[in-house]
mmCIF file of C-alpha atoms in Angstrom:
data_model
loop_
_atom_site.group_PDB
_atom_site.id
_atom_site.type_symbol
_atom_site.label_atom_id
_atom_site.label_comp_id
_atom_site.label_asym_id
_atom_site.label_seq_id
_atom_site.Cartn_x
_atom_site.Cartn_y
_atom_site.Cartn_z
ATOM 1 C CA UNK E 1 16.019 193.688 139.023
ATOM 2 C CA UNK E 2 13.602 191.042 137.831
ATOM 3 C CA UNK E 3 14.373 187.587 139.153
ATOM 4 C CA UNK E 4 12.799 184.186 139.566
ATOM 5 C CA UNK E 5 12.787 182.141 142.758
ATOM 6 C CA UNK E 6 14.192 178.707 142.153
ATOM 7 C CA UNK E 7 14.697 175.353 143.756
ATOM 8 C CA UNK E 8 18.061 173.630 143.871
ATOM 9 C CA UNK E 9 19.400 173.301 140.299
ATOM 10 C CA UNK E 10 21.227 170.122 141.320
ATOM 11 C CA UNK E 11 18.491 168.027 142.978
ATOM 12 C CA UNK E 12 15.280 170.141 142.646
ATOM 13 C CA UNK E 13 14.736 170.297 146.415
ATOM 14 C CA UNK E 14 12.986 173.387 147.727
ATOM 15 C CA UNK E 15 14.626 173.215 151.155
ATOM 16 C CA UNK E 16 17.486 175.662 151.567
ATOM 17 C CA UNK E 17 19.593 177.366 154.204
ATOM 18 C CA UNK E 18 20.601 181.004 153.751
ATOM 19 C CA UNK E 19 24.290 181.877 153.575
ATOM 20 C CA UNK E 20 24.286 185.610 154.438
ATOM 21 C CA UNK E 21 28.085 185.726 154.593
ATOM 22 C CA UNK E 22 28.208 185.050 150.839
ATOM 23 C CA UNK E 23 25.160 187.112 149.850
ATOM 24 C CA UNK E 24 25.312 190.631 148.434
ATOM 25 C CA UNK E 25 22.404 192.994 147.674
ATOM 26 C CA UNK E 26 20.081 191.151 145.254
ATOM 27 C CA UNK E 27 22.260 188.036 145.190
ATOM 28 C CA UNK E 28 21.046 185.737 147.973
ATOM 29 C CA UNK E 29 23.290 182.708 148.265
ATOM 30 C CA UNK E 30 21.789 179.562 149.789
ATOM 31 C CA UNK E 31 22.780 175.967 150.415
ATOM 32 C CA UNK E 32 20.432 173.117 149.538
ATOM 33 C CA UNK E 33 19.353 171.289 152.681
ATOM 34 C CA UNK E 34 19.155 167.989 150.758
ATOM 35 C CA UNK E 35 22.371 167.831 148.685
ATOM 36 C CA UNK E 36 24.382 170.805 150.092
ATOM 37 C CA UNK E 37 24.756 172.401 146.637
ATOM 38 C CA UNK E 38 25.340 176.172 146.905
ATOM 39 C CA UNK E 39 23.461 178.456 144.498
ATOM 40 C CA UNK E 40 21.572 181.750 144.119
ATOM 41 C CA UNK E 41 18.005 181.430 145.380
ATOM 42 C CA UNK E 42 16.794 184.177 143.035
ATOM 43 C CA UNK E 43 18.166 183.999 139.506
ATOM 44 C CA UNK E 44 17.932 187.044 137.259
ATOM 45 C CA UNK E 45 15.608 186.661 134.277
ATOM 46 C CA UNK E 46 17.236 186.596 130.854
ATOM 47 C CA UNK E 47 16.322 190.185 130.013
ATOM 48 C CA UNK E 48 18.101 191.396 133.174
ATOM 49 C CA UNK E 49 21.228 189.422 132.274
ATOM 50 C CA UNK E 50 21.189 190.688 128.732
ATOM 51 C CA UNK E 51 20.441 194.348 129.449
ATOM 52 C CA UNK E 52 20.590 195.495 133.102
ATOM 53 C CA UNK E 53 23.476 193.241 134.150
ATOM 54 C CA UNK E 54 25.432 193.510 130.914
ATOM 55 C CA UNK E 55 29.202 193.462 131.380
ATOM 56 C CA UNK E 56 29.590 196.818 129.655
ATOM 57 C CA UNK E 57 27.352 198.404 132.304
ATOM 58 C CA UNK E 58 28.504 196.439 135.346
ATOM 59 C CA UNK E 59 32.250 196.836 134.792
ATOM 60 C CA UNK E 60 32.178 200.586 135.409
ATOM 61 C CA UNK E 61 29.790 200.247 138.359
ATOM 62 C CA UNK E 62 31.979 197.601 139.997
ATOM 63 C CA UNK E 63 35.155 199.651 139.453
ATOM 64 C CA UNK E 64 33.563 202.627 141.223
ATOM 65 C CA UNK E 65 32.372 200.420 144.102
ATOM 66 C CA UNK E 66 35.843 198.933 144.592
ATOM 67 C CA UNK E 67 37.488 202.348 144.406
ATOM 68 C CA UNK E 68 35.166 203.620 147.137
ATOM 69 C CA UNK E 69 35.304 200.569 149.436
ATOM 70 C CA UNK E 70 38.973 199.595 149.016
ATOM 71 C CA UNK E 71 40.793 202.605 147.556
ATOM 72 C CA UNK E 72 44.332 201.377 148.212
ATOM 73 C CA UNK E 73 43.773 197.917 146.742
ATOM 74 C CA UNK E 74 41.926 199.481 143.810
ATOM 75 C CA UNK E 75 44.813 201.863 143.145
ATOM 76 C CA UNK E 76 47.393 199.052 143.301
ATOM 77 C CA UNK E 77 45.267 196.943 140.953
ATOM 78 C CA UNK E 78 44.986 199.748 138.371
ATOM 79 C CA UNK E 79 48.707 200.524 138.544
ATOM 80 C CA UNK E 80 49.817 196.895 138.189
ATOM 81 C CA UNK E 81 47.418 195.533 135.520
ATOM 82 C CA UNK E 82 50.430 194.501 133.423
ATOM 83 C CA UNK E 83 51.104 191.732 135.966
ATOM 84 C CA UNK E 84 48.206 189.691 134.542
ATOM 85 C CA UNK E 85 50.145 189.110 131.320
ATOM 86 C CA UNK E 86 53.603 188.799 132.812
ATOM 87 C CA UNK E 87 54.079 185.032 132.383
ATOM 88 C CA UNK E 88 51.532 184.379 129.647
ATOM 89 C CA UNK E 89 52.678 183.558 126.150
ATOM 90 C CA UNK E 90 50.648 184.724 123.176
ATOM 91 C CA UNK E 91 47.857 182.125 123.134
ATOM 92 C CA UNK E 92 46.936 182.690 119.478
ATOM 93 C CA UNK E 93 50.540 182.289 118.370
ATOM 94 C CA UNK E 94 50.629 178.965 120.196
ATOM 95 C CA UNK E 95 47.332 177.847 118.625
ATOM 96 C CA UNK E 96 48.265 179.034 115.107
ATOM 97 C CA UNK E 97 51.480 176.999 115.229
ATOM 98 C CA UNK E 98 49.462 173.832 115.850
ATOM 99 C CA UNK E 99 46.129 174.423 114.081
ATOM 100 C CA UNK E 100 46.360 176.052 110.656
ATOM 101 C CA UNK E 101 42.691 177.058 110.296
ATOM 102 C CA UNK E 102 39.089 176.070 110.928
ATOM 103 C CA UNK E 103 36.085 177.078 112.965
ATOM 104 C CA UNK E 104 36.491 178.615 116.433
ATOM 105 C CA UNK E 105 33.764 179.014 119.072
ATOM 106 C CA UNK E 106 34.172 181.959 121.461
ATOM 107 C CA UNK E 107 31.793 181.635 124.417
ATOM 108 C CA UNK E 108 31.137 185.036 125.956
ATOM 109 C CA UNK E 109 32.769 186.607 122.904
ATOM 110 C CA UNK E 110 32.036 190.255 123.704
ATOM 111 C CA UNK E 111 32.303 192.987 121.093
ATOM 112 C CA UNK E 112 36.012 192.496 120.318
ATOM 113 C CA UNK E 113 37.114 189.781 117.932
ATOM 114 C CA UNK E 114 40.709 188.727 118.500
ATOM 115 C CA UNK E 115 40.450 185.545 116.443
ATOM 116 C CA UNK E 116 43.011 185.558 113.603
ATOM 117 C CA UNK E 117 41.620 186.014 110.092
ATOM 118 C CA UNK E 118 42.440 182.520 108.829
ATOM 119 C CA UNK E 119 39.913 181.048 111.307
ATOM 120 C CA UNK E 120 36.117 181.262 111.027
ATOM 121 C CA UNK E 121 34.852 182.756 114.298
ATOM 122 C CA UNK E 122 31.548 181.826 115.905
ATOM 123 C CA UNK E 123 30.432 183.426 119.150
ATOM 124 C CA UNK E 124 27.883 183.170 121.922
ATOM 125 C CA UNK E 125 27.232 186.366 123.868
ATOM 126 C CA UNK E 126 24.620 187.059 126.550
ATOM 127 C CA UNK E 127 24.675 190.861 126.168
ATOM 128 C CA UNK E 128 22.571 191.969 123.198
ATOM 129 C CA UNK E 129 24.564 195.068 122.157
ATOM 130 C CA UNK E 130 27.902 193.243 122.494
ATOM 131 C CA UNK E 131 26.525 190.431 120.301
ATOM 132 C CA UNK E 132 25.441 192.915 117.625
ATOM 133 C CA UNK E 133 28.907 194.497 117.591
ATOM 134 C CA UNK E 134 30.638 191.099 117.553
ATOM 135 C CA UNK E 135 28.474 189.971 114.627
ATOM 136 C CA UNK E 136 29.902 192.802 112.510
ATOM 137 C CA UNK E 137 33.490 191.577 112.836
ATOM 138 C CA UNK E 138 32.830 187.842 113.044
ATOM 139 C CA UNK E 139 30.365 188.016 110.157
ATOM 140 C CA UNK E 140 33.031 189.714 108.039
ATOM 141 C CA UNK E 141 35.218 186.617 108.608
ATOM 142 C CA UNK E 142 32.382 184.277 107.592
ATOM 143 C CA UNK E 143 31.287 183.496 111.139
ATOM 144 C CA UNK E 144 28.207 184.218 113.193
ATOM 145 C CA UNK E 145 27.246 185.330 116.696
ATOM 146 C CA UNK E 146 24.267 184.109 118.681
ATOM 147 C CA UNK E 147 22.903 186.214 121.529
ATOM 148 C CA UNK E 148 21.882 183.636 124.098
ATOM 149 C CA UNK E 149 21.381 183.132 127.786
ATOM 150 C CA UNK E 150 21.316 179.775 129.466
ATOM 151 C CA UNK E 151 18.119 178.683 127.680
ATOM 152 C CA UNK E 152 16.869 180.992 124.907
ATOM 153 C CA UNK E 153 19.030 181.785 121.841
ATOM 154 C CA UNK E 154 18.277 184.873 119.756
ATOM 155 C CA UNK E 155 19.874 185.461 116.328
ATOM 156 C CA UNK E 156 21.424 188.899 115.769
#
């Protein structure tokens, strides 16, 4: 994975202390020696975030890892997914009762558009293929999707 070495994003100090307990594989977590801010010392470049680390690719990989490392917890999680929605009302029903229409911004929109048709959906998505798919549905509702990382937007 391509990455860039970086100084503290909070105070720009280069002094850091490693936190191996919170580091995994390519993700080295450090604490700034000056301001104590905790961050990744090597940030993935945009192309890695958009392609190699895309949610659609990482979700399956992470599910397999969890199934291998914690099979019982993984099994319980898969069998009880319904619990995540147990006490949640329908958010869009709540919003539609209070806001009759307008523009909606979905950050990290992904390929699925769940925004009701009487709203104009706009999205920001870091994964290129997901942004292209989202543009099809959001564009049909008069909206637009921008494929963008933390610094460089790309129109799809």
